[in-house]
Amino acid sequence: MLIFSFWLAFAPQIASSAKYRVLAQENLWYLQLETGTVVIELNPQFAPNTVQQIKSLSRAGAYNNTPFYRVIDGFVAQAGPGDSPLSASVKAALGSNDVPLLGLEGRTEWGNSQPYTLVQSPDLFAAKTTFVNGFAVGLNEAGSKAWLLHCPGAVGMARGNAANSATSDFYIVIGQAPRYLDGIMTLFGRVVWGMDRVQAILRASPLGSGVLTPEEPKTHILRAIIGSDLPLSERMVLAVEKTDSDEFKEKLKARKRRDHPFFFERPPAVLDVCQVPISIRLESTADTQGQ
Amino acid sequence: MLIFSFWLAFAPQIASSAKYRVLAQENLWYLQLETGTVVIELNPQFAPNTVQQIKSLSRAGAYNNTPFYRVIDGFVAQAGPGDSPLSASVKAALGSNDVPLLGLEGRTEWGNSQPYTLVQSPDLFAAKTTFVNGFAVGLNEAGSKAWLLHCPGAVGMARGNAANSATSDFYIVIGQAPRYLDGIMTLFGRVVWGMDRVQAILRASPLGSGVLTPEEPKTHILRAIIGSDLPLSERMVLAVEKTDSDEFKEKLKARKRRDHPFFFERPPAVLDVCQVPISIRLESTADTQGQ
């Protein structure tokens, strides 16, 4: 009884009537970790140059056998080759001795007449929040600028102090959304499968700096590969609910309304965009359509 | 270079000058999980009756060998005896065949002349946010009511639809703060050690309801015990930074100011109370003072 009603009120609502978008394999980044497989949807709409570089580096093998070397529980898990010199084979595949510097892809020009599903206005960190293809997005008051948000599962490029200093290393948000980083980091994807495998990545000691010491065991990326490069039999066919559908708009309204009897007192009618679950379907563990 | 400046800007700031509070063993709840040891600080100030019941049930062995049976990545991990009948030994220890129903301890009367460290006003879900002894707290506009917040690591009682229907089962927040539950659930503690061990708890499939099926492997609580009942050699001496100190107030200001060169553009001067790390120190892995 206890379990049942709590479950009804909070279970991820997978509405059978909702419309789903099957993810394109060329934008799926499969990370085979020691803890299991993680799939990240890349976002070339918001970060075209970064996505291009992630693909080049992955295809050159730059992420294979690299560790999550900076892992702070409640914040981020960061991985990549770091300051290690590139191997001869990676250099040969890249056709370069160095990884090119990336320009920041923080905020994007946005058509302010473009329709969008409002999630919250004002939000603590943005004038408005919305979703674009399942990605949480912030908008300025005029609706002329849009940017991806640092929700749990968001994937971004590590950088130095300079805006345009990112190269290869990336982080996955694993805790409460560090929204103060929105717009000043390049976010280029989000985890769509295996977030539990991300949460199983070994942390640095909470008593240290967050960078794992040489003595601390680390979780490695065994192989990073773009979906369209995988044999059909190894591709996961994933579908994400469409966030511009009427069904999704109704879901947002219901989430603000909270009219289930569990809510004997109604919460404030506001939504934290990072706390809205986006449904996912695993259509097949092998791609029989060659999509 | 890349790693270094990113680290400087975001590493947990353990200020050596900050004042720390050593946690009382009688309010530490040690959960020995299959993934490792988790320590929860109980909060009798905000939830006196619930803390009393958690202690009684723990001492009766009601949580030993019980599973995390409802685990939704990004939301909560819920555990306890559930609907299973209590064992004869637990009944004998409790002196009862049933676990008493608990009244909701949602919001607490608060002295509105009581000084507090303001974190954010307005916050998306509360008029004001603050910390009380390291616990994130919401306040109404008048400052006459206070309540614990559903930040990651918060520990609360599961219940049915009725406000006063909680008994034994509890949940730990493992994802983006579900703040819409603030004030309508009894929160009674927070994880102060081993949050990484909580994050390693086995999830239910993201395609299901969140309740693990009989076939899905589950993480169990091997033993739940109150710190003051442990032999001195098994107690962890933990100290949490004081959140009413001048050092902590300065830390909050610096977090809003963001004047490190990493922030080539300043984020909005707001704070999500659930995204402020509270420093912890492990003073010793054995209690040599008998504190």
Coordinates of C-alpha atoms in Angstrom, one line a residue:
Chain A
M1 CA 0.0 0.0 0.0
L2 CA 2.8 2.3 1.0
I3 CA 4.9 1.4 -1.9
F4 CA 2.0 1.4 -4.4
S5 CA 0.7 4.9 -4.0
F6 CA 4.2 6.4 -3.8
W7 CA 5.0 4.6 -7.0
L8 CA 1.9 5.8 -8.8
A9 CA 2.7 9.4 -7.9
F10 CA 6.3 9.4 -9.0
A11 CA 7.0 6.7 -11.5
P12 CA 8.4 7.9 -14.8
Q13 CA 5.3 8.5 -16.8
I14 CA 5.8 6.6 -20.1
A15 CA 2.7 7.7 -21.9
S16 CA 1.9 5.3 -24.6
S17 CA 0.3 8.0 -26.7
A18 CA 3.4 10.2 -26.6
K19 CA 5.4 10.6 -29.8
Y20 CA 9.0 9.5 -29.9
R21 CA 12.0 10.4 -32.0
V22 CA 14.4 7.6 -32.9
L23 CA 17.9 8.8 -32.4
A24 CA 20.3 9.0 -35.4
Q25 CA 23.2 6.6 -34.9
E26 CA 25.6 9.2 -36.4
N27 CA 24.9 11.4 -33.3
L28 CA 25.2 8.6 -30.7
W29 CA 28.4 8.3 -28.9
Y30 CA 28.9 4.9 -27.3
L31 CA 31.2 4.9 -24.3
Q32 CA 32.1 1.4 -23.3
L33 CA 33.2 1.9 -19.7
E34 CA 34.5 -0.7 -17.2
T35 CA 31.1 -0.2 -15.5
G36 CA 29.1 -0.9 -18.6
T37 CA 27.8 0.9 -21.8
V38 CA 26.8 4.5 -21.8
V39 CA 25.2 6.2 -24.8
I40 CA 25.4 10.0 -25.2
E41 CA 23.3 11.9 -27.8
L42 CA 25.5 14.5 -29.5
N43 CA 24.0 17.8 -30.3
P44 CA 25.3 19.3 -33.5
Q45 CA 22.6 22.0 -33.5
F46 CA 24.1 23.7 -30.4
A47 CA 27.7 22.6 -30.7
P48 CA 28.6 21.7 -34.3
N49 CA 32.3 22.2 -34.1
T50 CA 32.7 20.4 -30.8
V51 CA 30.6 17.4 -32.1
Q52 CA 32.8 17.3 -35.2
Q53 CA 35.9 17.2 -33.0
I54 CA 34.5 14.6 -30.7
K55 CA 33.8 12.4 -33.7
S56 CA 37.3 12.9 -35.2
L57 CA 39.0 12.2 -31.8
S58 CA 36.8 9.1 -31.2
R59 CA 37.5 7.7 -34.7
A60 CA 41.3 8.3 -34.1
G61 CA 41.0 6.3 -30.9
A62 CA 42.0 9.2 -28.6
Y63 CA 39.5 8.2 -25.8
N64 CA 40.2 4.5 -25.8
N65 CA 41.7 3.3 -22.5
T66 CA 41.6 6.8 -21.0
P67 CA 40.5 7.2 -17.3
F68 CA 37.9 9.3 -15.5
Y69 CA 40.6 11.1 -13.7
R70 CA 38.6 13.8 -11.9
V71 CA 35.4 12.6 -10.4
I72 CA 33.7 14.6 -7.7
D73 CA 30.5 13.0 -6.3
G74 CA 27.6 15.4 -6.7
F75 CA 29.4 17.4 -9.4
V76 CA 31.2 16.0 -12.5
A77 CA 33.1 13.0 -13.8
Q78 CA 35.8 14.1 -16.2
A79 CA 37.7 12.0 -18.7
G80 CA 40.0 12.0 -21.7
P81 CA 43.6 11.8 -22.6
G82 CA 44.4 14.9 -20.4
D83 CA 48.0 16.1 -20.6
S84 CA 49.3 12.7 -21.8
P85 CA 51.0 12.9 -25.2
L86 CA 48.9 11.5 -28.0
S87 CA 50.0 8.1 -29.2
A88 CA 51.6 7.6 -32.6
S89 CA 48.5 5.9 -34.0
V90 CA 46.2 8.7 -32.8
K91 CA 48.5 11.3 -34.3
A92 CA 48.5 9.4 -37.6
A93 CA 44.7 9.1 -37.6
L94 CA 44.2 12.8 -36.8
G95 CA 46.9 13.9 -39.3
S96 CA 48.3 16.2 -36.6
N97 CA 50.5 16.1 -33.5
D98 CA 48.1 18.2 -31.5
V99 CA 44.4 18.3 -30.8
P100 CA 43.0 21.6 -32.2
L101 CA 41.7 24.2 -29.8
L102 CA 37.9 24.6 -29.9
G103 CA 36.1 27.9 -29.9
L104 CA 33.5 28.2 -27.1
E105 CA 30.0 27.1 -28.3
G106 CA 28.2 28.6 -25.3
R107 CA 25.1 30.4 -26.5
T108 CA 23.4 30.1 -29.9
E109 CA 21.4 32.7 -31.9
W110 CA 17.8 31.8 -31.7
G111 CA 14.9 32.8 -33.8
N112 CA 12.7 34.7 -31.4
S113 CA 9.6 33.9 -33.4
Q114 CA 10.4 30.2 -33.1
P115 CA 7.7 28.4 -31.1
Y116 CA 8.8 26.6 -28.0
T117 CA 7.3 24.8 -25.0
L118 CA 7.8 27.0 -22.0
V119 CA 8.8 25.1 -18.9
Q120 CA 9.5 27.9 -16.4
S121 CA 9.7 31.6 -16.3
P122 CA 11.5 33.0 -14.5
D123 CA 13.9 30.2 -13.6
L124 CA 16.6 30.9 -11.0
F125 CA 19.3 31.1 -13.6
A126 CA 17.5 32.0 -16.9
A127 CA 14.7 34.2 -18.0
K128 CA 13.0 31.1 -19.5
T129 CA 13.6 27.4 -19.7
T130 CA 12.4 25.0 -22.4
F131 CA 13.3 21.7 -24.1
V132 CA 14.7 21.3 -27.6
N133 CA 14.7 17.7 -28.8
G134 CA 14.8 16.4 -25.2
F135 CA 17.7 18.8 -24.2
A136 CA 17.0 21.3 -21.4
V137 CA 17.6 24.8 -22.8
G138 CA 17.7 28.3 -21.4
L139 CA 16.5 31.4 -23.3
N140 CA 17.0 35.1 -22.6
E141 CA 14.1 37.3 -22.1
A142 CA 13.9 38.3 -25.8
G143 CA 14.1 34.7 -26.9
S144 CA 17.0 35.7 -29.2
K145 CA 19.7 33.5 -27.5
A146 CA 19.5 29.8 -26.4
W147 CA 21.9 27.6 -24.6
L148 CA 22.1 24.0 -23.3
L149 CA 21.8 23.6 -19.5
H150 CA 24.0 21.8 -17.0
C151 CA 21.4 19.2 -15.9
P152 CA 22.4 15.8 -14.6
G153 CA 23.7 13.8 -17.6
A154 CA 24.7 16.9 -19.6
V155 CA 28.1 16.4 -21.3
G156 CA 30.5 19.3 -21.8
M157 CA 34.1 20.2 -22.7
A158 CA 36.6 20.9 -20.0
R159 CA 38.6 24.0 -20.5
G160 CA 41.3 26.2 -18.9
N161 CA 40.5 29.8 -17.9
A162 CA 40.3 31.0 -21.5
A163 CA 36.9 30.6 -23.2
N164 CA 38.4 29.0 -26.3
S165 CA 40.8 26.5 -24.6
A166 CA 38.9 23.2 -24.8
T167 CA 40.5 20.4 -26.8
S168 CA 39.7 16.8 -26.0
D169 CA 38.6 16.3 -22.3
F170 CA 35.0 16.2 -21.3
Y171 CA 32.8 16.0 -18.3
I172 CA 29.5 14.4 -17.4
V173 CA 27.3 16.2 -14.8
I174 CA 26.6 13.6 -12.1
G175 CA 25.0 15.7 -9.4
Q176 CA 22.8 18.7 -8.7
A177 CA 22.8 20.8 -11.8
P178 CA 25.8 23.3 -11.6
R179 CA 23.8 25.9 -13.5
Y180 CA 26.3 28.7 -12.9
L181 CA 28.3 27.0 -15.7
D182 CA 25.5 27.5 -18.3
G183 CA 26.6 29.5 -21.3
I184 CA 30.3 29.7 -20.3
M185 CA 31.1 26.0 -21.1
T186 CA 30.4 24.1 -24.3
L187 CA 27.8 21.5 -23.7
F188 CA 27.6 19.1 -26.6
G189 CA 25.5 16.1 -25.6
R190 CA 23.5 14.3 -22.9
V191 CA 23.4 10.8 -21.5
V192 CA 20.4 9.0 -23.0
W193 CA 21.3 5.5 -21.8
G194 CA 23.3 4.1 -18.9
M195 CA 23.2 7.0 -16.4
D196 CA 23.4 4.3 -13.7
R197 CA 26.7 3.2 -15.3
V198 CA 27.9 6.8 -15.1
Q199 CA 26.9 6.9 -11.4
A200 CA 29.0 3.8 -10.8
I201 CA 32.2 5.6 -12.0
L202 CA 34.8 5.6 -9.2
R203 CA 35.0 8.9 -7.3
A204 CA 38.0 10.7 -5.9
S205 CA 38.1 10.8 -2.1
P206 CA 35.8 13.5 -0.8
L207 CA 38.7 14.6 1.4
G208 CA 40.9 15.5 -1.6
S209 CA 40.8 17.9 -4.6
G210 CA 38.6 15.8 -6.8
V211 CA 41.5 14.7 -9.0
L212 CA 42.2 11.1 -8.3
T213 CA 45.6 10.4 -7.0
P214 CA 47.9 7.8 -8.8
E215 CA 47.0 5.4 -6.0
E216 CA 43.2 5.7 -6.3
P217 CA 41.6 3.2 -8.6
K218 CA 40.0 4.8 -11.7
T219 CA 37.2 3.8 -14.1
H220 CA 38.4 3.7 -17.7
I221 CA 36.8 4.3 -21.1
L222 CA 37.6 1.0 -22.8
R223 CA 36.4 2.2 -26.2
A224 CA 34.5 5.3 -27.5
I225 CA 32.7 4.8 -30.8
I226 CA 30.2 6.7 -33.0
G227 CA 27.0 4.6 -33.5
S228 CA 27.1 4.7 -37.3
D229 CA 30.6 3.1 -37.1
L230 CA 29.3 0.1 -35.1
P231 CA 28.1 -3.1 -36.8
L232 CA 24.3 -3.1 -36.9
S233 CA 24.1 -5.9 -34.4
E234 CA 25.9 -3.7 -31.8
R235 CA 23.7 -0.6 -32.2
M236 CA 21.0 0.2 -29.7
V237 CA 17.9 1.7 -31.2
L238 CA 16.8 4.4 -28.8
A239 CA 13.8 6.7 -29.0
V240 CA 13.3 9.8 -26.9
E241 CA 9.9 11.4 -26.3
K242 CA 9.3 14.5 -28.4
T243 CA 9.4 17.6 -26.3
D244 CA 7.4 19.7 -28.7
S245 CA 4.4 17.4 -28.8
D246 CA 1.0 18.2 -27.2
E247 CA 1.4 15.1 -25.0
F248 CA 4.6 16.5 -23.6
K249 CA 3.0 20.0 -23.0
E250 CA 0.2 18.2 -21.1
K251 CA 2.8 16.3 -19.1
L252 CA 4.5 19.5 -18.0
K253 CA 1.1 21.0 -17.0
A254 CA 0.3 17.9 -15.0
R255 CA 3.7 18.1 -13.3
K256 CA 2.9 21.7 -12.2
R257 CA -0.6 20.9 -11.2
R258 CA 0.2 17.8 -9.1
D259 CA -3.4 16.8 -8.6
H260 CA -2.6 13.2 -7.5
P261 CA -4.1 12.5 -4.0
F262 CA -0.5 12.0 -2.8
F263 CA -0.2 15.8 -2.8
F264 CA -2.4 16.5 0.2
E265 CA -0.9 20.0 -0.1
R266 CA 0.0 21.3 -3.5
P267 CA 3.6 22.2 -4.1
P268 CA 4.4 25.6 -5.7
A269 CA 3.4 25.5 -9.4
V270 CA 6.9 25.8 -10.7
L271 CA 9.2 23.4 -12.5
D272 CA 13.0 22.9 -12.2
V273 CA 13.8 22.1 -15.9
C274 CA 16.6 19.7 -14.7
Q275 CA 14.1 17.7 -12.6
V276 CA 11.7 16.9 -15.5
P277 CA 12.3 13.3 -16.6
I278 CA 12.4 12.7 -20.4
S279 CA 11.2 9.3 -21.3
I280 CA 13.3 6.9 -23.3
R281 CA 12.5 3.7 -25.2
L282 CA 14.9 1.0 -26.1
E283 CA 13.3 -0.2 -29.3
S284 CA 15.9 -2.8 -30.0
T285 CA 19.3 -3.9 -29.0
A286 CA 20.3 -4.5 -32.6
D287 CA 19.5 -2.1 -35.5
T288 CA 17.5 -4.2 -37.9
Q289 CA 16.6 -1.2 -40.1
G290 CA 20.1 0.1 -40.7
Q291 CA 18.9 3.4 -39.5
Chain B
M1 CA 47.1 23.2 -17.6
L2 CA 43.6 22.4 -18.6
I3 CA 43.1 20.2 -15.6
F4 CA 44.8 22.5 -13.2
S5 CA 42.8 25.7 -13.7
F6 CA 39.5 23.8 -13.9
W7 CA 40.4 22.2 -10.6
L8 CA 41.3 25.5 -8.9
A9 CA 38.0 27.0 -9.9
F10 CA 35.8 24.2 -8.7
A11 CA 37.5 22.0 -6.2
P12 CA 35.6 21.7 -2.9
Q13 CA 37.0 24.5 -0.9
I14 CA 38.1 23.1 2.4
A15 CA 39.1 26.3 4.3
S16 CA 41.5 25.4 7.0
S17 CA 40.3 28.3 9.0
A18 CA 36.6 27.2 9.0
K19 CA 35.1 25.9 12.1
Y20 CA 33.8 22.4 12.2
R21 CA 31.3 20.6 14.3
V22 CA 32.0 17.0 15.4
L23 CA 28.9 14.9 14.8
A24 CA 27.4 13.2 17.8
Q25 CA 27.5 9.4 17.5
E26 CA 24.0 9.1 18.9
N27 CA 22.7 10.9 15.8
L28 CA 24.8 8.9 13.2
W29 CA 23.0 6.1 11.4
Y30 CA 25.5 3.7 9.9
L31 CA 24.1 1.7 7.0
Q32 CA 26.4 -1.1 6.0
L33 CA 25.4 -1.7 2.4
E34 CA 26.6 -4.4 0.0
T35 CA 28.4 -1.4 -1.8
G36 CA 30.1 -0.1 1.4
T37 CA 29.4 2.0 4.5
V38 CA 27.1 5.0 4.4
V39 CA 26.7 7.4 7.3
I40 CA 23.6 9.5 7.7
E41 CA 23.3 12.3 10.2
L42 CA 19.9 12.1 11.8
N43 CA 18.1 15.4 12.6
P44 CA 16.1 15.3 15.8
Q45 CA 15.6 19.1 15.7
F46 CA 13.4 18.9 12.6
A47 CA 12.0 15.4 12.9
P48 CA 12.2 14.2 16.6
N49 CA 9.6 11.5 16.4
T50 CA 10.8 10.0 13.2
V51 CA 14.4 10.0 14.5
Q52 CA 13.2 8.2 17.6
Q53 CA 11.4 5.6 15.5
I54 CA 14.4 5.1 13.2
K55 CA 16.5 4.4 16.2
S56 CA 14.0 1.9 17.7
L57 CA 13.6 0.1 14.4
S58 CA 17.3 0.0 13.8
R59 CA 18.0 -1.4 17.3
A60 CA 15.3 -4.0 16.7
G61 CA 17.1 -5.1 13.6
A62 CA 14.2 -4.1 11.3
Y63 CA 16.5 -2.9 8.5
N64 CA 19.0 -5.7 8.6
N65 CA 19.1 -7.6 5.3
T66 CA 16.4 -5.5 3.7
P67 CA 16.7 -4.4 0.0
F68 CA 16.7 -1.1 -1.8
Y69 CA 13.6 -2.2 -3.7
R70 CA 12.7 1.0 -5.5
V71 CA 15.6 2.8 -7.1
I72 CA 15.1 5.3 -9.8
D73 CA 18.2 6.8 -11.2
G74 CA 18.1 10.6 -10.9
F75 CA 15.4 10.5 -8.2
V76 CA 15.4 8.2 -5.1
A77 CA 16.7 5.0 -3.7
Q78 CA 14.1 3.5 -1.3
A79 CA 14.7 0.7 1.2
G80 CA 13.2 -1.0 4.2
P81 CA 11.1 -4.0 5.2
G82 CA 8.3 -2.8 3.0
D83 CA 5.2 -4.9 3.2
S84 CA 7.1 -8.0 4.5
P85 CA 5.8 -9.2 7.9
L86 CA 8.2 -8.3 10.7
S87 CA 10.2 -11.2 12.0
A88 CA 9.6 -12.7 15.4
S89 CA 12.8 -11.2 16.7
V90 CA 12.0 -7.7 15.5
K91 CA 8.5 -8.0 17.0
A92 CA 10.0 -9.1 20.3
A93 CA 12.5 -6.2 20.3
L94 CA 9.9 -3.6 19.4
G95 CA 7.4 -5.1 21.9
S96 CA 4.8 -4.8 19.2
N97 CA 3.5 -6.7 16.1
D98 CA 3.3 -3.6 14.0
V99 CA 5.4 -0.6 13.3
P100 CA 3.6 2.6 14.6
L101 CA 2.3 5.1 12.1
L102 CA 4.3 8.3 12.2
G103 CA 2.8 11.8 12.1
L104 CA 4.2 14.0 9.4
E105 CA 7.1 16.2 10.5
G106 CA 7.1 18.5 7.4
R107 CA 7.4 22.1 8.6
T108 CA 8.7 23.3 12.0
E109 CA 7.7 26.5 13.9
W110 CA 10.7 28.8 13.7
G111 CA 11.6 31.8 15.7
N112 CA 11.4 34.6 13.2
S113 CA 13.9 36.6 15.3
Q114 CA 16.4 33.7 15.0
P115 CA 19.5 34.7 13.1
Y116 CA 20.3 32.8 9.9
T117 CA 22.6 32.8 7.0
L118 CA 20.7 33.7 3.9
V119 CA 21.6 31.7 0.9
Q120 CA 19.0 32.8 -1.7
S121 CA 15.8 34.9 -1.8
P122 CA 13.7 34.2 -3.6
D123 CA 14.5 30.6 -4.4
L124 CA 12.4 28.8 -7.0
F125 CA 10.5 26.8 -4.3
A126 CA 10.8 28.9 -1.1
A127 CA 10.8 32.5 -0.1
K128 CA 14.3 32.0 1.5
T129 CA 16.9 29.3 1.8
T130 CA 19.4 28.8 4.5
F131 CA 21.5 26.2 6.2
V132 CA 21.0 24.9 9.8
N133 CA 23.9 22.8 11.0
G134 CA 24.8 21.8 7.5
F135 CA 21.2 20.9 6.5
A136 CA 19.6 22.9 3.6
V137 CA 16.5 24.6 4.9
G138 CA 13.6 26.6 3.4
L139 CA 11.9 29.5 5.2
N140 CA 8.6 31.2 4.5
E141 CA 8.6 35.0 3.9
A142 CA 7.9 35.8 7.6
G143 CA 10.6 33.4 8.8
S144 CA 8.1 31.7 11.1
K145 CA 8.3 28.2 9.4
A146 CA 11.3 26.2 8.5
W147 CA 11.6 22.9 6.7
L148 CA 14.4 20.6 5.5
L149 CA 15.0 20.5 1.7
H150 CA 15.1 17.5 -0.8
C151 CA 18.7 18.1 -1.8
P152 CA 20.8 15.1 -3.1
G153 CA 21.7 13.0 0.0
A154 CA 18.6 14.0 1.9
V155 CA 16.9 11.1 3.7
G156 CA 13.1 11.0 4.1
M157 CA 10.2 8.7 5.1
A158 CA 8.2 7.0 2.3
R159 CA 4.5 7.3 2.9
G160 CA 1.1 6.5 1.3
N161 CA -1.3 9.2 0.2
A162 CA -2.1 10.2 3.7
A163 CA 0.2 12.7 5.3
N164 CA 0.6 10.6 8.5
S165 CA 1.1 7.2 6.9
A166 CA 4.9 6.7 7.2
T167 CA 6.1 3.7 9.2
S168 CA 9.6 2.2 8.4
D169 CA 10.6 2.6 4.8
F170 CA 12.8 5.5 3.8
Y171 CA 14.4 7.0 0.7
I172 CA 17.6 8.8 -0.1
V173 CA 17.6 11.5 -2.8
I174 CA 20.1 10.4 -5.5
G175 CA 19.4 12.9 -8.3
Q176 CA 18.4 16.5 -9.1
A177 CA 16.6 17.8 -6.0
P178 CA 12.8 16.9 -6.1
R179 CA 12.0 20.1 -4.3
Y180 CA 8.3 19.8 -5.0
L181 CA 8.3 17.2 -2.1
D182 CA 9.6 19.8 0.4
G183 CA 7.3 20.2 3.4
I184 CA 5.0 17.4 2.5
M185 CA 7.4 14.5 3.4
T186 CA 9.3 14.0 6.6
L187 CA 13.0 14.5 6.0
F188 CA 15.0 13.3 8.9
G189 CA 18.6 13.1 7.9
R190 CA 21.3 13.5 5.3
V191 CA 24.2 11.5 4.0
V192 CA 27.4 12.8 5.5
W193 CA 29.7 10.0 4.3
G194 CA 29.6 7.5 1.5
M195 CA 27.4 9.2 -1.0
D196 CA 29.4 7.4 -3.7
R197 CA 28.3 4.2 -2.1
V198 CA 24.7 5.3 -2.3
Q199 CA 25.2 6.1 -6.0
A200 CA 26.5 2.6 -6.5
I201 CA 23.1 1.1 -5.4
L202 CA 21.6 -1.0 -8.2
R203 CA 18.9 0.8 -10.1
A204 CA 15.7 -0.5 -11.5
S205 CA 15.5 -0.7 -15.3
P206 CA 14.8 2.8 -16.7
L207 CA 12.1 1.1 -18.9
G208 CA 10.1 0.0 -15.8
S209 CA 8.2 1.6 -13.0
G210 CA 11.2 2.1 -10.7
V211 CA 10.3 -0.8 -8.4
L212 CA 12.8 -3.6 -9.0
T213 CA 11.3 -6.8 -10.3
P214 CA 11.9 -10.1 -8.5
E215 CA 14.4 -10.9 -11.2
E216 CA 16.4 -7.7 -10.9
P217 CA 19.4 -7.9 -8.6
K218 CA 19.1 -5.6 -5.5
T219 CA 21.5 -3.9 -3.2
H220 CA 20.8 -4.8 0.5
I221 CA 21.3 -3.1 3.8
L222 CA 23.4 -5.7 5.6
R223 CA 23.1 -3.9 9.0
A224 CA 21.8 -0.6 10.2
I225 CA 23.2 0.6 13.5
I226 CA 23.3 3.8 15.6
G227 CA 26.8 5.1 16.1
S228 CA 26.6 5.2 19.9
D229 CA 25.8 1.5 19.8
L230 CA 29.0 0.7 17.8
P231 CA 32.3 -0.3 19.6
L232 CA 34.6 2.8 19.7
S233 CA 36.9 1.1 17.2
E234 CA 34.2 1.0 14.5
R235 CA 33.0 4.6 14.8
M236 CA 34.0 7.2 12.3
V237 CA 34.7 10.6 13.8
L238 CA 33.2 13.0 11.3
A239 CA 33.2 16.8 11.4
V240 CA 31.0 19.1 9.3
E241 CA 31.8 22.7 8.6
K242 CA 29.6 25.1 10.7
T243 CA 27.2 26.9 8.5
D244 CA 26.6 29.8 10.8
S245 CA 30.3 30.8 10.9
D246 CA 31.7 34.0 9.3
E247 CA 33.9 31.7 7.2
F248 CA 30.9 30.0 5.8
K249 CA 29.1 33.3 5.1
E250 CA 32.2 34.5 3.2
K251 CA 32.2 31.2 1.2
L252 CA 28.6 31.8 0.1
K253 CA 29.5 35.3 -0.9
A254 CA 32.5 34.1 -2.9
R255 CA 30.3 31.5 -4.6
K256 CA 27.9 34.2 -5.7
R257 CA 30.7 36.6 -6.8
R258 CA 32.6 34.0 -8.9
D259 CA 35.7 36.2 -9.3
H260 CA 38.1 33.4 -10.3
P261 CA 39.5 34.1 -13.8
F262 CA 37.8 30.9 -15.0
F263 CA 34.6 33.0 -15.1
F264 CA 35.4 35.1 -18.1
E265 CA 31.7 36.0 -17.9
R266 CA 30.1 36.1 -14.5
P267 CA 27.1 33.8 -13.9
P268 CA 23.9 35.3 -12.3
A269 CA 24.6 36.1 -8.6
V270 CA 22.2 33.5 -7.3
L271 CA 22.7 30.2 -5.5
D272 CA 20.9 26.9 -5.7
V273 CA 21.0 25.8 -2.0
C274 CA 21.3 22.2 -3.1
Q275 CA 24.4 23.0 -5.1
V276 CA 26.5 24.4 -2.3
P277 CA 28.9 21.7 -1.1
I278 CA 29.2 21.4 2.7
S279 CA 32.7 20.3 3.7
I280 CA 33.3 17.2 5.8
R281 CA 36.3 16.0 7.6
L282 CA 37.1 12.5 8.6
E283 CA 38.9 13.1 11.9
S284 CA 39.5 9.5 12.7
T285 CA 38.2 6.0 11.7
A286 CA 38.1 5.1 15.4
D287 CA 36.7 7.1 18.2
T288 CA 39.5 7.5 20.6
Q289 CA 37.6 10.1 22.8
G290 CA 34.5 8.0 23.3
Q291 CA 32.6 11.1 22.1

